[in-house]
Short mmCIF file of C-alpha atoms and ligand atoms in Angstrom, two decimals:
data_model
loop_
_atom_site.label_atom_id
_atom_site.label_comp_id
_atom_site.label_asym_id
_atom_site.label_seq_id
_atom_site.Cartn_x
_atom_site.Cartn_y
_atom_site.Cartn_z
CA MET A 1 -12.66 55.03 -50.74
CA ARG A 2 -12.82 58.92 -50.78
CA TYR A 3 -15.67 60.60 -52.77
CA LEU A 4 -16.75 64.02 -53.98
CA ILE A 5 -20.58 64.18 -53.99
CA THR A 6 -22.04 67.47 -55.21
CA GLY A 7 -25.68 68.15 -53.89
CA THR A 8 -25.42 66.48 -50.65
CA ALA A 9 -27.95 68.95 -49.06
CA GLY A 10 -30.31 67.92 -51.89
CA PHE A 11 -32.46 64.70 -51.64
CA ILE A 12 -30.65 62.24 -53.39
CA GLY A 13 -27.06 63.62 -52.84
CA PHE A 14 -28.02 63.38 -49.11
CA HIS A 15 -29.33 59.76 -49.19
CA LEU A 16 -26.17 58.53 -51.24
CA ALA A 17 -23.76 60.36 -48.89
CA LYS A 18 -25.43 58.94 -45.90
CA ARG A 19 -25.18 55.52 -47.50
CA LEU A 20 -21.58 55.94 -48.31
CA LEU A 21 -20.77 57.11 -44.85
CA ASP A 22 -22.43 54.32 -43.29
CA ASP A 23 -20.31 51.81 -45.13
CA GLY A 24 -17.11 53.58 -43.79
CA HIS A 25 -16.16 55.78 -46.90
CA PHE A 26 -15.10 59.51 -46.59
CA VAL A 27 -17.41 62.10 -48.58
CA THR A 28 -16.76 65.72 -49.20
CA GLY A 29 -20.39 67.27 -49.65
CA PHE A 30 -20.37 70.32 -51.97
CA ASP A 31 -23.59 72.25 -52.23
CA GLY A 32 -24.55 75.76 -52.91
CA MET A 33 -27.85 75.59 -50.61
CA THR A 34 -29.72 77.41 -53.42
CA PRO A 35 -33.10 78.87 -52.60
CA TYR A 36 -35.37 76.75 -55.18
CA TYR A 37 -36.96 75.28 -52.00
CA ASP A 38 -36.74 75.91 -48.07
CA ILE A 39 -33.04 75.70 -47.39
CA ARG A 40 -34.12 74.55 -43.56
CA LEU A 41 -34.80 71.11 -45.13
CA LYS A 42 -31.24 71.44 -47.03
CA GLU A 43 -29.61 72.46 -43.59
CA ARG A 44 -31.44 69.70 -41.63
CA ARG A 45 -29.86 67.13 -44.12
CA HIS A 46 -26.39 68.23 -43.90
CA ALA A 47 -26.80 68.38 -39.96
CA ILE A 48 -27.53 64.58 -40.10
CA LEU A 49 -24.54 64.26 -42.59
CA ALA A 50 -22.36 65.93 -40.04
CA ARG A 51 -22.78 63.52 -37.21
CA SER A 52 -20.58 61.31 -39.26
CA ASN A 53 -16.84 61.82 -38.75
CA GLY A 54 -16.35 60.93 -42.57
CA PHE A 55 -18.18 64.00 -43.69
CA LYS A 56 -16.69 67.23 -44.77
CA PRO A 57 -19.37 69.93 -45.95
CA VAL A 58 -18.04 72.75 -48.47
CA ILE A 59 -20.73 75.33 -49.11
CA GLY A 60 -20.12 76.76 -52.75
CA MET A 61 -21.61 77.38 -56.16
CA LEU A 62 -20.78 75.13 -59.04
CA GLU A 63 -20.21 78.08 -61.27
CA ASP A 64 -17.26 79.06 -58.96
CA LYS A 65 -14.27 77.00 -59.83
CA ALA A 66 -12.27 78.11 -57.11
CA SER A 67 -14.85 76.68 -54.43
CA LEU A 68 -14.83 73.40 -56.32
CA GLU A 69 -11.09 73.23 -56.46
CA LYS A 70 -10.96 73.94 -52.59
CA ALA A 71 -13.47 71.03 -51.92
CA ALA A 72 -10.96 68.68 -54.16
CA GLU A 73 -7.97 69.92 -52.09
CA ILE A 74 -9.84 69.10 -48.72
CA GLY A 75 -11.24 65.73 -49.71
CA GLU A 76 -8.87 64.57 -52.27
CA PRO A 77 -11.39 62.41 -54.04
CA ASP A 78 -10.79 59.12 -56.20
CA ILE A 79 -14.41 59.30 -57.30
CA ILE A 80 -16.79 62.20 -57.86
CA VAL A 81 -20.55 62.05 -58.12
CA HIS A 82 -22.14 65.20 -59.63
CA LEU A 83 -25.79 65.29 -58.49
CA ALA A 84 -26.16 69.13 -57.77
CA ALA A 85 -28.19 70.94 -60.47
CA GLN A 86 -31.03 73.26 -60.96
CA ALA A 87 -33.72 70.35 -60.92
CA GLY A 88 -37.44 70.68 -61.73
CA VAL A 89 -39.25 70.65 -65.04
CA ARG A 90 -41.87 73.43 -64.62
CA TYR A 91 -39.58 76.09 -62.93
CA SER A 92 -37.35 75.82 -66.22
CA LEU A 93 -40.07 78.11 -67.96
CA GLU A 94 -40.14 80.79 -65.11
CA ASN A 95 -36.15 80.94 -64.43
CA PRO A 96 -34.05 79.38 -67.46
CA LYS A 97 -30.92 81.01 -66.38
CA ALA A 98 -30.60 78.85 -63.08
CA TYR A 99 -30.69 75.83 -65.46
CA VAL A 100 -27.70 77.41 -67.91
CA ASP A 101 -25.89 78.40 -64.79
CA SER A 102 -25.90 75.22 -62.79
CA ASN A 103 -26.39 72.73 -65.23
CA LEU A 104 -24.23 73.79 -68.25
CA ILE A 105 -21.39 76.11 -66.63
CA GLY A 106 -21.63 74.15 -63.53
CA SER A 107 -21.20 70.88 -64.95
CA TRP A 108 -18.29 71.80 -67.41
CA ASN A 109 -16.42 73.04 -64.16
CA ILE A 110 -17.24 69.47 -62.80
CA LEU A 111 -15.54 68.01 -65.84
CA GLU A 112 -12.56 70.40 -65.55
CA LEU A 113 -12.14 69.39 -62.12
CA ALA A 114 -12.42 65.38 -62.99
CA LYS A 115 -9.64 66.08 -65.57
CA THR A 116 -7.65 68.21 -63.20
CA VAL A 117 -7.85 65.66 -60.05
CA GLY A 118 -7.57 62.35 -62.55
CA ALA A 119 -10.68 61.02 -60.86
CA LYS A 120 -11.15 57.16 -61.38
CA HIS A 121 -14.83 57.44 -62.09
CA LEU A 122 -17.07 60.16 -62.71
CA LEU A 123 -20.73 59.82 -62.35
CA LEU A 124 -23.35 62.45 -63.00
CA ALA A 125 -27.20 62.67 -62.85
CA SER A 126 -29.41 63.04 -65.85
CA THR A 127 -33.08 62.49 -66.39
CA SER A 128 -35.89 60.56 -67.82
CA SER A 129 -36.94 64.02 -69.21
CA ILE A 130 -34.60 63.71 -71.91
CA TYR A 131 -36.70 61.13 -73.63
CA GLY A 132 -39.28 63.89 -74.29
CA ALA A 133 -42.80 62.72 -75.29
CA SER A 134 -41.34 59.59 -76.65
CA ASP A 135 -44.40 56.86 -76.92
CA LYS A 136 -41.86 54.15 -77.37
CA ILE A 137 -42.24 52.30 -74.13
CA PRO A 138 -40.19 51.45 -72.22
CA PHE A 139 -37.56 54.10 -72.81
CA ALA A 140 -34.21 52.23 -73.48
CA GLU A 141 -31.09 54.23 -73.45
CA THR A 142 -30.30 53.19 -76.82
CA ASP A 143 -33.40 55.30 -78.03
CA ARG A 144 -33.09 58.55 -79.78
CA ALA A 145 -33.45 61.27 -77.14
CA ASP A 146 -32.73 64.68 -78.89
CA GLU A 147 -36.35 66.24 -78.89
CA PRO A 148 -36.42 67.75 -75.35
CA MET A 149 -39.42 69.34 -74.14
CA THR A 150 -37.95 71.60 -71.68
CA LEU A 151 -34.77 73.82 -71.11
CA TYR A 152 -34.12 71.48 -67.92
CA ALA A 153 -33.97 68.46 -70.29
CA ALA A 154 -32.21 70.22 -73.07
CA THR A 155 -29.33 71.14 -70.40
CA LYS A 156 -29.30 67.67 -68.87
CA LYS A 157 -28.84 66.00 -72.41
CA SER A 158 -26.25 68.77 -73.16
CA ALA A 159 -24.14 67.65 -69.94
CA GLU A 160 -24.35 64.19 -71.00
CA LEU A 161 -22.91 65.22 -74.33
CA MET A 162 -20.02 67.22 -72.66
CA ALA A 163 -19.01 64.36 -70.57
CA HIS A 164 -18.70 62.35 -73.51
CA SER A 165 -16.36 64.50 -75.09
CA TYR A 166 -14.23 64.98 -71.77
CA ALA A 167 -14.37 61.03 -71.24
CA HIS A 168 -13.11 60.90 -74.95
CA LEU A 169 -10.45 63.46 -74.58
CA TYR A 170 -8.93 63.20 -71.05
CA ARG A 171 -10.01 59.37 -70.56
CA ILE A 172 -12.12 60.15 -67.67
CA PRO A 173 -14.41 57.07 -66.99
CA THR A 174 -17.88 58.31 -66.88
CA THR A 175 -21.23 56.74 -66.24
CA ALA A 176 -24.41 59.18 -66.73
CA PHE A 177 -27.57 57.84 -65.10
CA ARG A 178 -30.89 58.89 -66.07
CA PHE A 179 -33.21 58.98 -63.21
CA PHE A 180 -37.14 58.43 -63.15
CA THR A 181 -39.38 60.26 -60.64
CA VAL A 182 -37.51 59.49 -57.41
CA TYR A 183 -39.35 59.64 -54.19
CA GLY A 184 -39.06 59.00 -50.42
CA PRO A 185 -38.40 60.47 -47.23
CA TRP A 186 -36.51 63.77 -47.00
CA GLY A 187 -37.50 64.17 -50.55
CA ARG A 188 -38.28 67.60 -52.49
CA PRO A 189 -41.28 69.86 -51.50
CA ASP A 190 -41.81 70.80 -55.05
CA MET A 191 -42.48 67.13 -56.28
CA ALA A 192 -45.95 65.73 -56.27
CA LEU A 193 -45.62 63.18 -53.54
CA PHE A 194 -44.70 65.84 -51.02
CA ARG A 195 -47.14 68.43 -52.31
CA PHE A 196 -50.05 65.53 -52.06
CA VAL A 197 -49.16 64.60 -48.72
CA ASP A 198 -48.44 68.04 -47.40
CA SER A 199 -51.98 69.33 -48.82
CA ILE A 200 -53.89 66.35 -47.61
CA LEU A 201 -52.78 66.53 -43.98
CA ASN A 202 -53.61 70.33 -43.96
CA ASN A 203 -56.90 70.00 -45.55
CA ARG A 204 -55.78 71.72 -48.65
CA PRO A 205 -56.81 70.92 -52.29
CA ILE A 206 -54.29 69.15 -54.28
CA GLU A 207 -53.66 69.89 -58.20
CA ILE A 208 -54.07 66.99 -60.69
CA TYR A 209 -52.70 67.74 -64.19
CA GLY A 210 -53.75 66.28 -67.40
CA GLU A 211 -56.69 64.83 -65.94
CA GLY A 212 -54.60 62.29 -63.87
CA ARG A 213 -53.96 60.22 -66.95
CA MET A 214 -50.19 60.98 -67.14
CA SER A 215 -47.93 57.98 -66.08
CA ARG A 216 -44.62 58.05 -64.18
CA ASP A 217 -42.24 55.36 -63.48
CA PHE A 218 -41.72 55.92 -59.54
CA THR A 219 -38.22 55.04 -58.29
CA TYR A 220 -38.14 54.61 -54.41
CA ILE A 221 -35.03 56.26 -52.97
CA ASP A 222 -33.57 53.32 -51.37
CA ASP A 223 -33.60 51.34 -54.60
CA LEU A 224 -31.96 54.46 -56.47
CA VAL A 225 -29.06 54.41 -54.06
CA GLU A 226 -28.57 50.67 -54.28
CA GLY A 227 -28.37 51.16 -58.16
CA ILE A 228 -26.01 54.15 -57.82
CA VAL A 229 -23.73 52.24 -55.26
CA ARG A 230 -23.27 49.29 -57.65
CA LEU A 231 -22.90 51.40 -60.66
CA ILE A 232 -19.71 52.91 -58.94
CA ARG A 233 -17.90 49.61 -59.33
CA VAL A 234 -18.60 49.27 -62.76
CA VAL A 235 -16.28 51.57 -64.18
CA PRO A 236 -16.93 51.80 -68.18
CA ALA A 237 -14.75 49.60 -69.95
CA GLU A 238 -14.81 47.17 -72.89
CA GLU A 239 -14.36 44.11 -70.52
CA ASN A 240 -17.88 44.91 -69.03
CA ARG A 241 -19.51 45.67 -72.28
CA VAL A 242 -23.12 44.32 -72.65
CA GLU A 243 -24.24 42.80 -76.15
CA GLU A 244 -26.84 44.67 -77.77
CA ILE A 245 -28.51 47.02 -75.18
CA ASP A 246 -25.43 48.87 -74.07
CA THR A 247 -24.53 52.48 -74.43
CA LEU A 248 -20.77 52.19 -73.83
CA SER A 249 -19.18 54.57 -76.48
CA ARG A 250 -17.06 53.13 -79.18
CA HIS A 251 -14.66 56.06 -78.43
CA ALA A 252 -14.54 57.07 -74.98
CA PRO A 253 -14.90 55.00 -71.55
CA PHE A 254 -18.37 56.58 -71.44
CA ARG A 255 -21.83 55.08 -70.81
CA ILE A 256 -25.30 55.81 -69.76
CA VAL A 257 -27.73 54.09 -67.60
CA ASN A 258 -31.35 54.20 -66.69
CA VAL A 259 -31.88 54.09 -63.03
CA GLY A 260 -35.59 53.25 -62.74
CA GLY A 261 -38.15 50.76 -61.54
CA GLY A 262 -40.01 49.99 -64.73
CA GLN A 263 -43.24 49.69 -63.01
CA PRO A 264 -44.94 52.96 -64.21
CA MET A 265 -48.17 54.02 -62.53
CA GLU A 266 -50.96 56.69 -63.79
CA LEU A 267 -51.26 59.68 -61.56
CA MET A 268 -54.70 58.96 -60.55
CA ARG A 269 -53.79 55.70 -59.02
CA PHE A 270 -50.80 57.52 -57.41
CA VAL A 271 -53.27 59.94 -55.72
CA GLU A 272 -55.58 57.05 -54.70
CA THR A 273 -52.45 55.20 -53.28
CA VAL A 274 -51.32 58.32 -51.37
CA GLU A 275 -54.79 58.66 -50.02
CA ALA A 276 -54.92 54.92 -48.81
CA ALA A 277 -51.51 55.75 -46.82
CA ILE A 278 -52.70 58.67 -45.09
CA GLY A 279 -56.18 57.09 -44.59
CA ARG A 280 -57.94 60.22 -45.77
CA PRO A 281 -59.18 61.37 -49.41
CA ALA A 282 -57.86 64.32 -51.16
CA ILE A 283 -59.76 67.38 -52.20
CA ARG A 284 -59.00 66.89 -55.86
CA THR A 285 -58.86 70.02 -58.40
CA MET A 286 -58.53 68.75 -61.84
CA LEU A 287 -56.30 70.77 -64.26
CA PRO A 288 -55.07 70.33 -67.97
CA MET A 289 -51.48 69.38 -68.64
CA GLN A 290 -48.98 71.87 -67.98
CA GLN A 291 -46.51 73.37 -70.73
CA GLY A 292 -43.53 71.08 -70.75
CA ASP A 293 -45.02 68.05 -68.96
CA VAL A 294 -44.51 64.70 -70.75
CA PRO A 295 -47.53 62.19 -70.91
CA ARG A 296 -45.43 59.08 -69.54
CA THR A 297 -41.98 57.88 -68.38
CA PHE A 298 -41.08 54.32 -68.31
CA ALA A 299 -37.77 52.92 -67.83
CA ALA A 300 -36.25 49.87 -69.22
CA PRO A 301 -33.96 48.74 -66.41
CA ASP A 302 -32.40 45.82 -68.58
CA LEU A 303 -29.10 47.60 -68.59
CA LEU A 304 -28.72 48.40 -65.08
CA THR A 305 -29.59 44.64 -64.37
CA ALA A 306 -27.26 43.47 -66.78
CA LEU A 307 -24.20 45.69 -65.18
CA THR A 308 -25.03 45.11 -61.62
CA GLY A 309 -27.53 42.31 -61.10
CA PHE A 310 -29.88 44.65 -59.33
CA ARG A 311 -33.46 45.91 -60.35
CA PRO A 312 -35.46 48.26 -58.45
CA ALA A 313 -38.13 46.25 -56.06
CA ILE A 314 -39.71 48.62 -53.61
CA SER A 315 -43.38 48.73 -54.60
CA VAL A 316 -44.98 52.34 -54.62
CA GLU A 317 -47.52 51.37 -51.92
CA GLU A 318 -44.74 50.58 -49.79
CA GLY A 319 -42.55 53.52 -50.72
CA VAL A 320 -45.60 56.09 -50.29
CA LYS A 321 -46.26 54.34 -46.97
CA ARG A 322 -42.62 54.90 -45.69
CA PHE A 323 -42.75 58.57 -46.99
CA VAL A 324 -46.09 59.32 -45.15
CA GLU A 325 -44.37 57.68 -41.99
CA TRP A 326 -41.29 59.90 -42.43
CA TYR A 327 -43.65 63.03 -43.14
CA ARG A 328 -45.82 62.88 -39.99
CA ALA A 329 -42.51 62.27 -37.60
CA GLU A 330 -40.39 65.07 -38.96
CA MET A 331 -42.30 67.77 -40.73
CA PRO A 332 -43.52 70.11 -37.99
CA PRO A 333 -47.66 70.89 -38.81
CA VAL A 334 -48.48 74.52 -40.21
N1 NAD B 401 -35.37 63.68 -57.79
C1 NAD B 401 -35.99 63.27 -59.00
O1 NAD B 401 -36.76 62.59 -59.29
C2 NAD B 401 -34.58 63.53 -60.30
C3 NAD B 401 -35.37 62.95 -61.26
C4 NAD B 401 -34.34 63.02 -62.20
C5 NAD B 401 -33.16 63.74 -62.48
N2 NAD B 401 -32.74 64.03 -61.09
C6 NAD B 401 -31.57 64.86 -60.95
O2 NAD B 401 -30.86 64.27 -59.77
C7 NAD B 401 -30.06 65.40 -59.19
C8 NAD B 401 -30.37 65.45 -57.64
O3 NAD B 401 -31.79 65.69 -57.74
P1 NAD B 401 -32.74 66.19 -56.09
O4 NAD B 401 -33.80 65.54 -56.27
O5 NAD B 401 -31.89 65.46 -55.17
O6 NAD B 401 -32.68 67.62 -56.41
P2 NAD B 401 -32.36 68.86 -55.27
O7 NAD B 401 -32.55 70.29 -55.54
O8 NAD B 401 -32.88 68.37 -53.80
O9 NAD B 401 -30.75 68.59 -55.08
C9 NAD B 401 -29.94 69.56 -55.71
C10 NAD B 401 -28.85 70.22 -54.80
O10 NAD B 401 -28.10 70.84 -55.41
C11 NAD B 401 -27.75 72.24 -55.07
N3 NAD B 401 -27.37 73.00 -56.29
C12 NAD B 401 -28.35 73.44 -57.19
N4 NAD B 401 -27.65 74.40 -58.12
C13 NAD B 401 -26.50 74.44 -57.30
C14 NAD B 401 -25.24 75.18 -57.67
N5 NAD B 401 -25.33 75.86 -59.21
N6 NAD B 401 -24.29 75.04 -56.92
C15 NAD B 401 -24.07 74.50 -56.11
N7 NAD B 401 -25.07 73.66 -55.63
C16 NAD B 401 -26.29 73.69 -56.27
C17 NAD B 401 -29.07 72.62 -54.40
O11 NAD B 401 -28.62 73.40 -53.17
C18 NAD B 401 -29.64 71.29 -53.82
O12 NAD B 401 -29.31 70.86 -52.63
C19 NAD B 401 -30.11 66.50 -59.86
O13 NAD B 401 -28.96 66.52 -60.79
C20 NAD B 401 -31.42 66.06 -60.70
O14 NAD B 401 -31.48 66.83 -61.86
C21 NAD B 401 -33.59 63.98 -60.13
#
């Protein structure tokens, strides 16, 4: 199969592209190498992908329609997986424009592209953040999710809605996944695990928000990629409608699926897990919850399991251990 994946220099796009290349597929990787975090990490990820003959990188911005069209010309994709985005909850308070540009305009350009190339399946990344501060747990895809707490969440929810309209108007089969705190090797330096490990190994204090009582449903990257790869094969259609829990639209080949573990952990226990994996205690700075943070995330993985037979299984203890091993091997000491 021929894939166009956006965000291949990013954490999740890199892992998905690598898995598909290893499985013998062709991947055109589109990424703008944005400076949200250290570009050297993005370049290293692309350099690994470039070892595979099936990989063609295209450096360009989502907002630039012409470079997206160029990528489609080069790769002639059957399937588009749209992962590039301005990610991060807290940064959306500092630089809201980046979210509007990448996640609204950029995602609309992807929808136009999917229409032009006649994509057989379009898959796009959404987020657990769109459930806002909901206290109905676990979070099911059929829950109302229209009270976003940040512009990040609002742009992701908007992208889901725009995608539904294109799926209806142009019959583009579309799956939107909602990811839950993804972590693992080659992860993002702005996320908690990377920052905690980096600080503990370099004897710097770690910042713990909300007295450590917030909880997150952590999803290990290999579990996430397995879920995505299986969902690629489940093209939304009436034949695969699941009774009661499905989000398959009545008006379009469009579905929303949580990809998360259903095993939430409190932040303080997460810190202890990181300390145990490193073998050293952290210097802890306790801080209040930050603006835009939500108290919990907790995925109901039932729809994912009903559609694919898969349920994320890697424990946080095991996943954190693998991350620490990677960090020690690959990240130069400062
Ligand atoms: N990592 C998580 O825990 C998590 C959770 C929920 C949702 N998501 C979503 O998953 C997707 C991938 O996230 P990630 O963790 O790999 O993030 P990432 O920041 O590592 O990767 C995103 C990539 O997109 C690129 N990019 C950003 N804006 C662009 C633009 N306008 N044009 C071209 N390229 C652009 C960046 O250069 C980067 O390489 C995103 O859509 C994100 O919102 C991630």
